[in-house]
CSV table of C-alpha atoms in Angstrom, one decimal:
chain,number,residue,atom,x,y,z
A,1,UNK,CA,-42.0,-44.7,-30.7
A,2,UNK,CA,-43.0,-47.4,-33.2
A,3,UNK,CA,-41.1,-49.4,-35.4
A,4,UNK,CA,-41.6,-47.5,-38.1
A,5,UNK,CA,-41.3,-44.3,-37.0
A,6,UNK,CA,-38.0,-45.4,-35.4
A,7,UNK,CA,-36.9,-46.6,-38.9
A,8,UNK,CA,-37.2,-43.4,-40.4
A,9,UNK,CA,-35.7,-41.7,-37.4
A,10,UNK,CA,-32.4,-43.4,-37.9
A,11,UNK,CA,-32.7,-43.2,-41.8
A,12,UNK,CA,-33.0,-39.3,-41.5
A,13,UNK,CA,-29.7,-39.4,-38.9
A,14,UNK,CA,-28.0,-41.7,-40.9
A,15,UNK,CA,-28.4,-39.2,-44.2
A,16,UNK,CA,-27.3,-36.4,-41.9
A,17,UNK,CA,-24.6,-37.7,-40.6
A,18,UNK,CA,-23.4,-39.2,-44.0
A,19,UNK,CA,-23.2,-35.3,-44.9
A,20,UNK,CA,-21.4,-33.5,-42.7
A,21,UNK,CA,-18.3,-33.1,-41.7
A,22,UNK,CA,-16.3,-34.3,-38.1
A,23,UNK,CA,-16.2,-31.2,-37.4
A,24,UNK,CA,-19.7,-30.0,-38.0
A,25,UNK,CA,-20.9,-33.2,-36.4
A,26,UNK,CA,-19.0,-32.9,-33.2
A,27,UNK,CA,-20.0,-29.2,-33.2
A,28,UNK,CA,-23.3,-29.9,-32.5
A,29,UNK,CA,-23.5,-33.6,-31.0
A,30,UNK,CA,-22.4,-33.4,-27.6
A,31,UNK,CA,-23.4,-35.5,-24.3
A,32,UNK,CA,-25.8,-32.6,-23.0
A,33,UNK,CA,-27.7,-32.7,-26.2
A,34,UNK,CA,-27.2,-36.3,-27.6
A,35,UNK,CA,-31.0,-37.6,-26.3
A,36,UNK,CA,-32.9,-34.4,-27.3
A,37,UNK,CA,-33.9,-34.7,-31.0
A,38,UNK,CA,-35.6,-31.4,-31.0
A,39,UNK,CA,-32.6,-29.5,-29.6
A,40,UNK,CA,-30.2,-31.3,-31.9
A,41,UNK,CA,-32.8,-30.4,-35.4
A,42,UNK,CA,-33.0,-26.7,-34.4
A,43,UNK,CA,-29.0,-27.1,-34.4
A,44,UNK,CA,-28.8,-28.5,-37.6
A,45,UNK,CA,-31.2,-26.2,-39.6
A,46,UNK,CA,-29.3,-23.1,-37.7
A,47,UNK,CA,-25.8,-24.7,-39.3
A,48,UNK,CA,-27.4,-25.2,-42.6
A,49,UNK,CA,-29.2,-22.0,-42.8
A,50,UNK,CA,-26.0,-19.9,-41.7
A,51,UNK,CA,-23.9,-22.0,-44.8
A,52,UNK,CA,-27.0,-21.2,-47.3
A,53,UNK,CA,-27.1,-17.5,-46.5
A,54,UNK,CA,-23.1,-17.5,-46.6
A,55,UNK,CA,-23.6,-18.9,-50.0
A,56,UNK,CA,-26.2,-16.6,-51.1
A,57,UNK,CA,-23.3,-13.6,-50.0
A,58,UNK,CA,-20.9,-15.1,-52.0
A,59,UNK,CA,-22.7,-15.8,-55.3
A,60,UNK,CA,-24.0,-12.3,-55.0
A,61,UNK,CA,-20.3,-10.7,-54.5
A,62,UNK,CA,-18.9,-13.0,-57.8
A,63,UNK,CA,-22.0,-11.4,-59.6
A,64,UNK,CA,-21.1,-8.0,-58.6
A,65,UNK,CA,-17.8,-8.7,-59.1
A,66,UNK,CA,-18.2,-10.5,-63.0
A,67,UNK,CA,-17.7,-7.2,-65.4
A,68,UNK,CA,-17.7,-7.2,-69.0
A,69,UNK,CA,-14.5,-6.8,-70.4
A,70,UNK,CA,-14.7,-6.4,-73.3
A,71,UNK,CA,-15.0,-10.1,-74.0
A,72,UNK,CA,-18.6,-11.4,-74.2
A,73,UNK,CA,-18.2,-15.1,-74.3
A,74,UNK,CA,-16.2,-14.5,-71.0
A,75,UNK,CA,-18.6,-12.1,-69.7
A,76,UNK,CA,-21.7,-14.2,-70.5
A,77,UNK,CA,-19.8,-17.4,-69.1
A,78,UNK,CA,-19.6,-15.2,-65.9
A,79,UNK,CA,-23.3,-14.3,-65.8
A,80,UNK,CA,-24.7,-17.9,-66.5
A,81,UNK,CA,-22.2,-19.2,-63.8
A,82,UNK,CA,-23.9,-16.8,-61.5
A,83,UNK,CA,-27.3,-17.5,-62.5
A,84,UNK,CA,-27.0,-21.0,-62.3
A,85,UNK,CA,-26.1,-20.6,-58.1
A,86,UNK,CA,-28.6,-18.1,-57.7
A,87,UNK,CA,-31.2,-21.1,-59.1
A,88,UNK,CA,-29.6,-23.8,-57.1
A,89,UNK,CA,-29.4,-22.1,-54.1
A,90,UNK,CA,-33.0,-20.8,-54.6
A,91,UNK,CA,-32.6,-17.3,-54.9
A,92,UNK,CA,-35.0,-15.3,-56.6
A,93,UNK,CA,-33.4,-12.6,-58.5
A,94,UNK,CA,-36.1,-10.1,-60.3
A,95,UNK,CA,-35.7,-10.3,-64.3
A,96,UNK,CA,-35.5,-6.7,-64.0
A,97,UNK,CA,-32.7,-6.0,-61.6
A,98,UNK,CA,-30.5,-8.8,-64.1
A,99,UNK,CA,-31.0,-7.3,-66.9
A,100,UNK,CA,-30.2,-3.7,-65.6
A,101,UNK,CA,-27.2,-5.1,-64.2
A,102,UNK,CA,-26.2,-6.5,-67.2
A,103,UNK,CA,-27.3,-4.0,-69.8
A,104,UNK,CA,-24.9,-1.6,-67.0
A,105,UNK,CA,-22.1,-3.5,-67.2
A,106,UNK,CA,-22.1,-3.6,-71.2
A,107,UNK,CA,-23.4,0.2,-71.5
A,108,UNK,CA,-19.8,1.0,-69.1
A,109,UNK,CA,-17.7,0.1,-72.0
A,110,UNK,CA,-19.9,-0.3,-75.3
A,111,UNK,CA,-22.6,2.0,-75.2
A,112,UNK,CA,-24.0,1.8,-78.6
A,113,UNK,CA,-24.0,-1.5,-78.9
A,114,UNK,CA,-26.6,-1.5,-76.4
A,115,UNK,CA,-29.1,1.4,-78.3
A,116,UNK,CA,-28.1,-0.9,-81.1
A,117,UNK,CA,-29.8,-4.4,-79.7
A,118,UNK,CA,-33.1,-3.3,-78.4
A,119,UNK,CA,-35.5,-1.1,-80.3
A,120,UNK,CA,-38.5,-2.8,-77.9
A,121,UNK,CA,-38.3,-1.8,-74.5
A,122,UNK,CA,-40.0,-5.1,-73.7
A,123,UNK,CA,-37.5,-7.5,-74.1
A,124,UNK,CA,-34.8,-5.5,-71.8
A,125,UNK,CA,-36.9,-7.2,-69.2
A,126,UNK,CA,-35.7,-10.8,-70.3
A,127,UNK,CA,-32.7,-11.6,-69.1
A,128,UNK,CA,-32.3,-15.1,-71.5
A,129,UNK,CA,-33.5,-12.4,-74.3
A,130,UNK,CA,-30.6,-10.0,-73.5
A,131,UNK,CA,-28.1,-12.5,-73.3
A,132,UNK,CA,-29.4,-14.6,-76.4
A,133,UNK,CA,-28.7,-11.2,-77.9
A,134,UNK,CA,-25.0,-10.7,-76.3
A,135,UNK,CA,-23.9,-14.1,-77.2
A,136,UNK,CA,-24.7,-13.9,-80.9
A,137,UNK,CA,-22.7,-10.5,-80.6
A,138,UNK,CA,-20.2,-12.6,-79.5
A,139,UNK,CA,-19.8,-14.9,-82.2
A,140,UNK,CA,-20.1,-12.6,-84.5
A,141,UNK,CA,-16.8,-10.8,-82.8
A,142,UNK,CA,-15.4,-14.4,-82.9
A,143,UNK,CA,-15.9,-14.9,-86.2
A,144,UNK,CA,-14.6,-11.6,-87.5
């Protein structure tokens, strides 16, 4: 192994280990293991990828769970909050399945406020359109 190559070896372990936890690090570090880098990567990315895909469950159960209550700044906080995990935790969501979701949860408890909103059928297919749309409901609500 060269010098540099070594360098950036420990850099990568160093950033690693910075980041996790005892508990995580002594999970997977042990005296069988400690000399195999290979063995102790494949570890790492199993631990990682188990976290990610618990994360991806529980963003998608609070976005299940966010329902319109008849409060749309609350509601819309909800759905942005969701949104925003689903982007950082690079989850592709289809436009189309968000907007349904949302346009549902609205349609549940105020259903002609939705015929109301959107005479083109294209823009039910935008979810920053439909909640553009929801939020100036909402301050208009606020306001009166």
């Amino acid at each position: 192994m060269t010098k540099k190559t070594k360098a950036k070896a420990q850099k990568a372990a160093n950033l690693l280990c910075a980041n996790l936890t005892d508990g995580v690090f002594n999970t997977i570090v042990k005296k069988d293991n400690l000399k195999n880098t290979y063995e102790l990567w494949q570890m790492f990315k199993s631990v990682y990828a188990l976290d990610s895909i618990l994360a991806s469950y529980k963003v998608w159960a609070k976005w299940e769970d966010t329902q319109f209550n008849d409060n749309m700044a609350v509601y819309i906080i909800g759905i942005e909050e969701c949104l925003t995990k689903f982007d950082s935790l690079g989850m592709i969501v289809p436009d189309f399945v968000i907007c349904c979701s949302i346009i549902s949860q609205i349609t549940k408890k105020r259903p002609f406020l939705m015929q109301s909103l959107f005479g083109d059928l294209d823009s039910l297919g935008k979810p920053k359109f439909v909640i553009n749309c929801l939020r100036e409901v909402g301050r208009f609500e606020q306001t009166n």
